[in-house]
Amino acid sequence: MKIAALYDIHGNLPALSAVLKELEEIKPDSIVVGGDIVSGPMPRRSLERVLSLADTVNFIRGNGDREVVMAFDGIPLPSAMSEKGRENQQWVASQLTRSQRDFLSELPTTITLPVGGLGDVLFCHATPSSDEEIFTPLTSQERITNIFSDVQQKIVVCGHTHMQFERQAGDIRILNAGSVGMPFADEPGAYWLLLSPMGVEFRRTTYDFEMAAKWIKRSGDPQGKEFAKKNVLEVPTAAEAARLLEKA
């Protein structure tokens, strides 16, 4: 069984489309969409695109999906969120239909799927017990061990911090799939993870960044121009992002 793990799409439809085009050749048995699907410039169309995959896709909820539902329902967003973040989530919520809101609200926080040769794999957005807890390649080993102390599976796939890396907690292998739509990496692209009986492979898919930036700027997203510059044409490095996240 082959599973493609696509995390943190963030409404970047051009990046998502490029990965799905590549998957037409790879032909995974299942796709896991690992949360934070819509919080970005093309929310409705990105959600429609992954929903069109029908029975081949499994979903889990990210903190961004949860917050968009809160914004849709008129519930105050977390006070720790920046004003720009609140404005973005409220704009995204305004783009969605009631049925899309309902879909996002009902997503599970974790799923477990078997992969031949690897065993049962636990998929979560940030950590098994939280959709917003942060850990990075710089996080202490003691804290990593504590976060995953109750996990029974030998492999955990997560996202949330938008960077590809691997950690170990005892005999548990922890893999961050990276981000399709808002990566922290050495170069632009759509980052994702492929699991199969052959092992685990960190993947990067390229696409027409200039054209994608034009589409995003025309999306109607008030922050589209900034999104295109910082997440498509240029991206923060994982090392830089990890240092900032650990200080937060």
PDB file of C-alpha atoms in Angstrom:
ATOM      1  CA  MET A   1       0.000   0.000   0.000  1.00  0.00           C
ATOM      2  CA  LYS A   2       1.282   3.469  -0.942  1.00  0.00           C
ATOM      3  CA  ILE A   3       0.105   6.555   0.931  1.00  0.00           C
ATOM      4  CA  ALA A   4       0.793  10.160  -0.079  1.00  0.00           C
ATOM      5  CA  ALA A   5       0.628  12.568   2.871  1.00  0.00           C
ATOM      6  CA  LEU A   6      -0.268  16.113   1.816  1.00  0.00           C
ATOM      7  CA  TYR A   7      -0.198  18.565   4.694  1.00  0.00           C
ATOM      8  CA  ASP A   8      -0.731  22.298   5.103  1.00  0.00           C
ATOM      9  CA  ILE A   9      -2.115  23.085   1.653  1.00  0.00           C
ATOM     10  CA  HIS A  10      -3.273  26.513   2.880  1.00  0.00           C
ATOM     11  CA  GLY A  11      -5.450  27.296  -0.091  1.00  0.00           C
ATOM     12  CA  ASN A  12      -2.519  27.197  -2.522  1.00  0.00           C
ATOM     13  CA  LEU A  13      -4.376  25.594  -5.404  1.00  0.00           C
ATOM     14  CA  PRO A  14      -1.503  25.739  -7.948  1.00  0.00           C
ATOM     15  CA  ALA A  15       0.798  23.851  -5.570  1.00  0.00           C
ATOM     16  CA  LEU A  16      -1.908  21.305  -4.762  1.00  0.00           C
ATOM     17  CA  SER A  17      -2.702  20.769  -8.441  1.00  0.00           C
ATOM     18  CA  ALA A  18       0.969  20.156  -9.223  1.00  0.00           C
ATOM     19  CA  VAL A  19       1.253  17.471  -6.538  1.00  0.00           C
ATOM     20  CA  LEU A  20      -1.958  15.771  -7.625  1.00  0.00           C
ATOM     21  CA  LYS A  21      -0.681  15.746 -11.212  1.00  0.00           C
ATOM     22  CA  GLU A  22       2.470  13.975 -10.059  1.00  0.00           C
ATOM     23  CA  LEU A  23       0.390  11.496  -8.081  1.00  0.00           C
ATOM     24  CA  GLU A  24      -1.359  10.438 -11.288  1.00  0.00           C
ATOM     25  CA  GLU A  25       1.869   8.619 -12.181  1.00  0.00           C
ATOM     26  CA  ILE A  26       2.686   7.391  -8.674  1.00  0.00           C
ATOM     27  CA  LYS A  27      -0.861   6.064  -8.168  1.00  0.00           C
ATOM     28  CA  PRO A  28      -0.991   5.908  -4.363  1.00  0.00           C
ATOM     29  CA  ASP A  29      -3.630   3.682  -2.816  1.00  0.00           C
ATOM     30  CA  SER A  30      -4.614   6.488  -0.488  1.00  0.00           C
ATOM     31  CA  ILE A  31      -3.989  10.197   0.058  1.00  0.00           C
ATOM     32  CA  VAL A  32      -3.979  11.674   3.544  1.00  0.00           C
ATOM     33  CA  VAL A  33      -4.801  15.378   3.660  1.00  0.00           C
ATOM     34  CA  GLY A  34      -3.266  16.343   6.951  1.00  0.00           C
ATOM     35  CA  GLY A  35      -5.067  19.524   7.920  1.00  0.00           C
ATOM     36  CA  ASP A  36      -4.880  23.265   7.289  1.00  0.00           C
ATOM     37  CA  ILE A  37      -6.531  22.823   3.924  1.00  0.00           C
ATOM     38  CA  VAL A  38      -8.212  26.161   3.316  1.00  0.00           C
ATOM     39  CA  SER A  39      -6.428  28.941   5.206  1.00  0.00           C
ATOM     40  CA  GLY A  40      -4.995  30.761   2.198  1.00  0.00           C
ATOM     41  CA  PRO A  41      -5.802  32.485  -1.085  1.00  0.00           C
ATOM     42  CA  MET A  42      -7.976  29.885  -2.868  1.00  0.00           C
ATOM     43  CA  PRO A  43      -9.864  28.164  -0.045  1.00  0.00           C
ATOM     44  CA  ARG A  44     -13.059  27.049  -1.725  1.00  0.00           C
ATOM     45  CA  ARG A  45     -11.449  25.718  -4.886  1.00  0.00           C
ATOM     46  CA  SER A  46      -8.700  23.935  -2.936  1.00  0.00           C
ATOM     47  CA  LEU A  47     -11.265  22.164  -0.773  1.00  0.00           C
ATOM     48  CA  GLU A  48     -13.355  21.275  -3.809  1.00  0.00           C
ATOM     49  CA  ARG A  49     -10.259  19.828  -5.473  1.00  0.00           C
ATOM     50  CA  VAL A  50      -9.382  17.465  -2.638  1.00  0.00           C
ATOM     51  CA  LEU A  51     -13.017  16.497  -2.147  1.00  0.00           C
ATOM     52  CA  SER A  52     -13.160  15.488  -5.819  1.00  0.00           C
ATOM     53  CA  LEU A  53     -10.673  12.711  -5.037  1.00  0.00           C
ATOM     54  CA  ALA A  54     -13.577  10.861  -3.412  1.00  0.00           C
ATOM     55  CA  ASP A  55     -12.780   7.477  -1.857  1.00  0.00           C
ATOM     56  CA  THR A  56      -9.016   7.727  -2.317  1.00  0.00           C
ATOM     57  CA  VAL A  57      -8.572  10.470   0.286  1.00  0.00           C
ATOM     58  CA  ASN A  58      -8.590  10.527   4.093  1.00  0.00           C
ATOM     59  CA  PHE A  59      -8.774  13.800   6.007  1.00  0.00           C
ATOM     60  CA  ILE A  60      -7.700  15.035   9.409  1.00  0.00           C
ATOM     61  CA  ARG A  61      -8.339  18.446  10.925  1.00  0.00           C
ATOM     62  CA  GLY A  62      -5.725  21.126  11.419  1.00  0.00           C
ATOM     63  CA  ASN A  63      -5.824  24.105  13.750  1.00  0.00           C
ATOM     64  CA  GLY A  64      -6.444  26.351  10.735  1.00  0.00           C
ATOM     65  CA  ASP A  65      -9.532  24.360   9.776  1.00  0.00           C
ATOM     66  CA  ARG A  66     -10.814  24.577  13.336  1.00  0.00           C
ATOM     67  CA  GLU A  67     -10.253  28.334  13.429  1.00  0.00           C
ATOM     68  CA  VAL A  68     -11.987  28.894  10.085  1.00  0.00           C
ATOM     69  CA  VAL A  69     -15.053  27.103  11.456  1.00  0.00           C
ATOM     70  CA  MET A  70     -14.915  29.377  14.506  1.00  0.00           C
ATOM     71  CA  ALA A  71     -14.749  32.433  12.242  1.00  0.00           C
ATOM     72  CA  PHE A  72     -17.647  31.132  10.136  1.00  0.00           C
ATOM     73  CA  ASP A  73     -19.716  30.699  13.307  1.00  0.00           C
ATOM     74  CA  GLY A  74     -18.820  34.148  14.650  1.00  0.00           C
ATOM     75  CA  ILE A  75     -16.866  32.715  17.589  1.00  0.00           C
ATOM     76  CA  PRO A  76     -13.971  34.965  18.705  1.00  0.00           C
ATOM     77  CA  LEU A  77     -10.626  33.663  17.503  1.00  0.00           C
ATOM     78  CA  PRO A  78      -7.793  33.004  19.980  1.00  0.00           C
ATOM     79  CA  SER A  79      -6.466  36.199  21.561  1.00  0.00           C
ATOM     80  CA  ALA A  80      -2.900  35.074  20.861  1.00  0.00           C
ATOM     81  CA  MET A  81      -3.557  35.162  17.110  1.00  0.00           C
ATOM     82  CA  SER A  82      -2.219  38.208  15.280  1.00  0.00           C
ATOM     83  CA  GLU A  83      -4.627  40.737  13.815  1.00  0.00           C
ATOM     84  CA  LYS A  84      -3.440  39.734  10.355  1.00  0.00           C
ATOM     85  CA  GLY A  85      -4.130  36.091  11.189  1.00  0.00           C
ATOM     86  CA  ARG A  86      -7.652  36.888  12.379  1.00  0.00           C
ATOM     87  CA  GLU A  87      -8.357  38.916   9.243  1.00  0.00           C
ATOM     88  CA  ASN A  88      -7.167  36.053   7.064  1.00  0.00           C
ATOM     89  CA  GLN A  89      -9.275  33.425   8.805  1.00  0.00           C
ATOM     90  CA  GLN A  90     -12.350  35.647   8.656  1.00  0.00           C
ATOM     91  CA  TRP A  91     -11.839  36.256   4.930  1.00  0.00           C
ATOM     92  CA  VAL A  92     -11.366  32.520   4.305  1.00  0.00           C
ATOM     93  CA  ALA A  93     -14.529  31.736   6.272  1.00  0.00           C
ATOM     94  CA  SER A  94     -16.456  34.215   4.129  1.00  0.00           C
ATOM     95  CA  GLN A  95     -15.466  32.277   0.997  1.00  0.00           C
ATOM     96  CA  LEU A  96     -16.830  28.926   2.165  1.00  0.00           C
ATOM     97  CA  THR A  97     -20.293  27.441   1.874  1.00  0.00           C
ATOM     98  CA  ARG A  98     -22.240  26.081   4.827  1.00  0.00           C
ATOM     99  CA  SER A  99     -21.646  22.511   3.639  1.00  0.00           C
ATOM    100  CA  GLN A 100     -17.902  23.135   3.423  1.00  0.00           C
ATOM    101  CA  ARG A 101     -17.959  24.579   6.937  1.00  0.00           C
ATOM    102  CA  ASP A 102     -19.815  21.494   8.152  1.00  0.00           C
ATOM    103  CA  PHE A 103     -17.321  19.197   6.465  1.00  0.00           C
ATOM    104  CA  LEU A 104     -14.364  20.906   8.137  1.00  0.00           C
ATOM    105  CA  SER A 105     -16.073  20.853  11.534  1.00  0.00           C
ATOM    106  CA  GLU A 106     -16.524  17.088  11.450  1.00  0.00           C
ATOM    107  CA  LEU A 107     -12.976  16.064  10.527  1.00  0.00           C
ATOM    108  CA  PRO A 108     -11.153  13.722  12.934  1.00  0.00           C
ATOM    109  CA  THR A 109      -7.993  14.869  14.674  1.00  0.00           C
ATOM    110  CA  THR A 110      -6.075  11.640  13.961  1.00  0.00           C
ATOM    111  CA  ILE A 111      -6.320   8.544  11.794  1.00  0.00           C
ATOM    112  CA  THR A 112      -4.331   5.313  11.664  1.00  0.00           C
ATOM    113  CA  LEU A 113      -3.667   3.465   8.413  1.00  0.00           C
ATOM    114  CA  PRO A 114      -1.636   0.308   7.697  1.00  0.00           C
ATOM    115  CA  VAL A 115       1.302   0.390   5.302  1.00  0.00           C
ATOM    116  CA  GLY A 116       2.875  -2.897   4.279  1.00  0.00           C
ATOM    117  CA  GLY A 117       6.416  -3.147   5.585  1.00  0.00           C
ATOM    118  CA  LEU A 118       5.923  -0.188   7.920  1.00  0.00           C
ATOM    119  CA  GLY A 119       2.989  -1.317  10.051  1.00  0.00           C
ATOM    120  CA  ASP A 120       0.260   0.952  11.376  1.00  0.00           C
ATOM    121  CA  VAL A 121       0.991   4.651  10.825  1.00  0.00           C
ATOM    122  CA  LEU A 122      -0.571   7.362  12.978  1.00  0.00           C
ATOM    123  CA  PHE A 123      -1.398  10.604  11.171  1.00  0.00           C
ATOM    124  CA  CYS A 124      -1.998  13.795  13.153  1.00  0.00           C
ATOM    125  CA  HIS A 125      -1.750  17.486  12.339  1.00  0.00           C
ATOM    126  CA  ALA A 126       0.689  18.791  14.968  1.00  0.00           C
ATOM    127  CA  THR A 127       0.999  16.124  17.674  1.00  0.00           C
ATOM    128  CA  PRO A 128      -1.239  13.186  18.654  1.00  0.00           C
ATOM    129  CA  SER A 129      -2.893  15.188  21.438  1.00  0.00           C
ATOM    130  CA  SER A 130      -2.953  18.699  19.939  1.00  0.00           C
ATOM    131  CA  ASP A 131      -3.583  20.360  16.586  1.00  0.00           C
ATOM    132  CA  GLU A 132      -1.300  23.307  17.424  1.00  0.00           C
ATOM    133  CA  GLU A 133       1.569  22.040  19.590  1.00  0.00           C
ATOM    134  CA  ILE A 134       4.936  22.932  18.081  1.00  0.00           C
ATOM    135  CA  PHE A 135       8.115  20.897  17.900  1.00  0.00           C
ATOM    136  CA  THR A 136      10.983  21.268  15.452  1.00  0.00           C
ATOM    137  CA  PRO A 137      14.385  19.740  14.662  1.00  0.00           C
ATOM    138  CA  LEU A 138      15.708  21.919  17.513  1.00  0.00           C
ATOM    139  CA  THR A 139      13.279  20.703  20.198  1.00  0.00           C
ATOM    140  CA  SER A 140      14.936  18.869  23.080  1.00  0.00           C
ATOM    141  CA  GLN A 141      14.906  15.081  23.016  1.00  0.00           C
ATOM    142  CA  GLU A 142      13.296  15.020  26.467  1.00  0.00           C
ATOM    143  CA  ARG A 143      10.330  17.034  25.228  1.00  0.00           C
ATOM    144  CA  ILE A 144       9.972  14.922  22.074  1.00  0.00           C
ATOM    145  CA  THR A 145       9.899  11.788  24.206  1.00  0.00           C
ATOM    146  CA  ASN A 146       7.232  13.290  26.471  1.00  0.00           C
ATOM    147  CA  ILE A 147       5.020  14.382  23.567  1.00  0.00           C
ATOM    148  CA  PHE A 148       4.953  10.891  22.052  1.00  0.00           C
ATOM    149  CA  SER A 149       5.088   8.839  25.248  1.00  0.00           C
ATOM    150  CA  ASP A 150       1.567   7.403  24.863  1.00  0.00           C
ATOM    151  CA  VAL A 151       1.792   6.524  21.164  1.00  0.00           C
ATOM    152  CA  GLN A 152       1.438   2.842  20.303  1.00  0.00           C
ATOM    153  CA  GLN A 153       2.316   3.027  16.602  1.00  0.00           C
ATOM    154  CA  LYS A 154       5.942   2.913  15.472  1.00  0.00           C
ATOM    155  CA  ILE A 155       5.541   5.675  12.878  1.00  0.00           C
ATOM    156  CA  VAL A 156       3.827   9.054  13.314  1.00  0.00           C
ATOM    157  CA  VAL A 157       3.306  11.517  10.468  1.00  0.00           C
ATOM    158  CA  CYS A 158       2.642  15.130  11.341  1.00  0.00           C
ATOM    159  CA  GLY A 159       2.834  18.625   9.862  1.00  0.00           C
ATOM    160  CA  HIS A 160       1.860  22.053  11.259  1.00  0.00           C
ATOM    161  CA  THR A 161       5.380  23.533  11.295  1.00  0.00           C
ATOM    162  CA  HIS A 162       5.674  23.398   7.481  1.00  0.00           C
ATOM    163  CA  MET A 163       9.148  21.849   7.358  1.00  0.00           C
ATOM    164  CA  GLN A 164      10.289  18.341   6.481  1.00  0.00           C
ATOM    165  CA  PHE A 165      12.314  16.580   9.149  1.00  0.00           C
ATOM    166  CA  GLU A 166      12.542  13.366  11.128  1.00  0.00           C
ATOM    167  CA  ARG A 167      12.861  12.771  14.869  1.00  0.00           C
ATOM    168  CA  GLN A 168      12.947   9.676  17.030  1.00  0.00           C
ATOM    169  CA  ALA A 169      11.296   8.976  20.388  1.00  0.00           C
ATOM    170  CA  GLY A 170      12.514   5.604  21.591  1.00  0.00           C
ATOM    171  CA  ASP A 171      11.466   3.210  18.844  1.00  0.00           C
ATOM    172  CA  ILE A 172       8.897   5.651  17.413  1.00  0.00           C
ATOM    173  CA  ARG A 173       9.807   7.281  14.127  1.00  0.00           C
ATOM    174  CA  ILE A 174       8.335  10.788  13.769  1.00  0.00           C
ATOM    175  CA  LEU A 175       8.076  12.300  10.295  1.00  0.00           C
ATOM    176  CA  ASN A 176       7.046  15.832   9.378  1.00  0.00           C
ATOM    177  CA  ALA A 177       5.582  15.825   5.863  1.00  0.00           C
ATOM    178  CA  GLY A 178       6.336  19.497   5.244  1.00  0.00           C
ATOM    179  CA  SER A 179       3.854  21.830   3.557  1.00  0.00           C
ATOM    180  CA  VAL A 180       2.310  21.734   0.108  1.00  0.00           C
ATOM    181  CA  GLY A 181       1.272  25.372   0.096  1.00  0.00           C
ATOM    182  CA  MET A 182       3.424  27.313   2.610  1.00  0.00           C
ATOM    183  CA  PRO A 183       6.756  25.491   2.987  1.00  0.00           C
ATOM    184  CA  PHE A 184       9.767  26.359   5.077  1.00  0.00           C
ATOM    185  CA  ALA A 185      12.564  24.920   2.975  1.00  0.00           C
ATOM    186  CA  ASP A 186      15.770  25.683   1.096  1.00  0.00           C
ATOM    187  CA  GLU A 187      13.891  26.345  -2.136  1.00  0.00           C
ATOM    188  CA  PRO A 188      10.316  26.964  -3.295  1.00  0.00           C
ATOM    189  CA  GLY A 189       8.069  24.015  -4.104  1.00  0.00           C
ATOM    190  CA  ALA A 190       5.276  21.834  -2.794  1.00  0.00           C
ATOM    191  CA  TYR A 191       6.548  19.456  -0.110  1.00  0.00           C
ATOM    192  CA  TRP A 192       4.908  16.186   0.877  1.00  0.00           C
ATOM    193  CA  LEU A 193       5.597  12.625   2.004  1.00  0.00           C
ATOM    194  CA  LEU A 194       5.285   9.226   0.332  1.00  0.00           C
ATOM    195  CA  LEU A 195       5.012   6.040   2.406  1.00  0.00           C
ATOM    196  CA  SER A 196       5.154   2.574   0.860  1.00  0.00           C
ATOM    197  CA  PRO A 197       6.551  -0.923   1.499  1.00  0.00           C
ATOM    198  CA  MET A 198       9.783   0.475   0.040  1.00  0.00           C
ATOM    199  CA  GLY A 199      10.050   2.934   2.930  1.00  0.00           C
ATOM    200  CA  VAL A 200       9.498   6.645   3.428  1.00  0.00           C
ATOM    201  CA  GLU A 201      10.410   9.365   0.951  1.00  0.00           C
ATOM    202  CA  PHE A 202      10.379  13.122   1.479  1.00  0.00           C
ATOM    203  CA  ARG A 203       9.165  14.640  -1.776  1.00  0.00           C
ATOM    204  CA  ARG A 204       9.256  18.077  -3.430  1.00  0.00           C
ATOM    205  CA  THR A 205       7.142  18.983  -6.451  1.00  0.00           C
ATOM    206  CA  THR A 206       7.960  22.016  -8.564  1.00  0.00           C
ATOM    207  CA  TYR A 207       5.426  24.099 -10.452  1.00  0.00           C
ATOM    208  CA  ASP A 208       5.243  27.365 -12.386  1.00  0.00           C
ATOM    209  CA  PHE A 209       5.895  29.737  -9.496  1.00  0.00           C
ATOM    210  CA  GLU A 210       5.504  32.935 -11.514  1.00  0.00           C
ATOM    211  CA  MET A 211       2.153  31.866 -12.939  1.00  0.00           C
ATOM    212  CA  ALA A 212       0.990  30.641  -9.529  1.00  0.00           C
ATOM    213  CA  ALA A 213       1.909  33.994  -7.998  1.00  0.00           C
ATOM    214  CA  LYS A 214      -0.208  35.787 -10.617  1.00  0.00           C
ATOM    215  CA  TRP A 215      -3.220  33.566  -9.899  1.00  0.00           C
ATOM    216  CA  ILE A 216      -2.860  34.065  -6.167  1.00  0.00           C
ATOM    217  CA  LYS A 217      -2.602  37.849  -6.501  1.00  0.00           C
ATOM    218  CA  ARG A 218      -5.860  37.783  -8.498  1.00  0.00           C
ATOM    219  CA  SER A 219      -7.635  35.457  -6.065  1.00  0.00           C
ATOM    220  CA  GLY A 220      -9.317  38.221  -4.100  1.00  0.00           C
ATOM    221  CA  ASP A 221      -7.375  37.394  -0.959  1.00  0.00           C
ATOM    222  CA  PRO A 222      -6.495  40.738   0.703  1.00  0.00           C
ATOM    223  CA  GLN A 223      -3.162  39.173   1.668  1.00  0.00           C
ATOM    224  CA  GLY A 224      -2.643  37.430  -1.678  1.00  0.00           C
ATOM    225  CA  LYS A 225       0.266  39.577  -2.809  1.00  0.00           C
ATOM    226  CA  GLU A 226       2.170  38.883   0.408  1.00  0.00           C
ATOM    227  CA  PHE A 227       1.298  35.179   0.253  1.00  0.00           C
ATOM    228  CA  ALA A 228       2.628  34.903  -3.298  1.00  0.00           C
ATOM    229  CA  LYS A 229       5.900  36.565  -2.403  1.00  0.00           C
ATOM    230  CA  LYS A 230       6.612  34.768   0.868  1.00  0.00           C
ATOM    231  CA  ASN A 231       5.217  31.297   0.152  1.00  0.00           C
ATOM    232  CA  VAL A 232       5.533  30.784  -3.601  1.00  0.00           C
ATOM    233  CA  LEU A 233       8.271  32.944  -5.111  1.00  0.00           C
ATOM    234  CA  GLU A 234      10.403  32.935  -1.961  1.00  0.00           C
ATOM    235  CA  VAL A 235      10.222  30.722   1.106  1.00  0.00           C
ATOM    236  CA  PRO A 236      11.828  30.974   4.566  1.00  0.00           C
ATOM    237  CA  THR A 237      14.430  28.303   5.224  1.00  0.00           C
ATOM    238  CA  ALA A 238      13.561  25.506   7.620  1.00  0.00           C
ATOM    239  CA  ALA A 239      16.534  26.400   9.820  1.00  0.00           C
ATOM    240  CA  GLU A 240      15.389  30.012  10.109  1.00  0.00           C
ATOM    241  CA  ALA A 241      11.794  29.005  10.786  1.00  0.00           C
ATOM    242  CA  ALA A 242      12.806  26.445  13.416  1.00  0.00           C
ATOM    243  CA  ARG A 243      14.779  29.062  15.353  1.00  0.00           C
ATOM    244  CA  LEU A 244      11.834  31.471  15.305  1.00  0.00           C
ATOM    245  CA  LEU A 245       9.325  28.804  16.329  1.00  0.00           C
ATOM    246  CA  GLU A 246      11.446  27.641  19.243  1.00  0.00           C
ATOM    247  CA  LYS A 247      11.610  31.223  20.551  1.00  0.00           C
ATOM    248  CA  ALA A 248       7.857  31.769  20.238  1.00  0.00           C
TER     249      ALA A 248
END
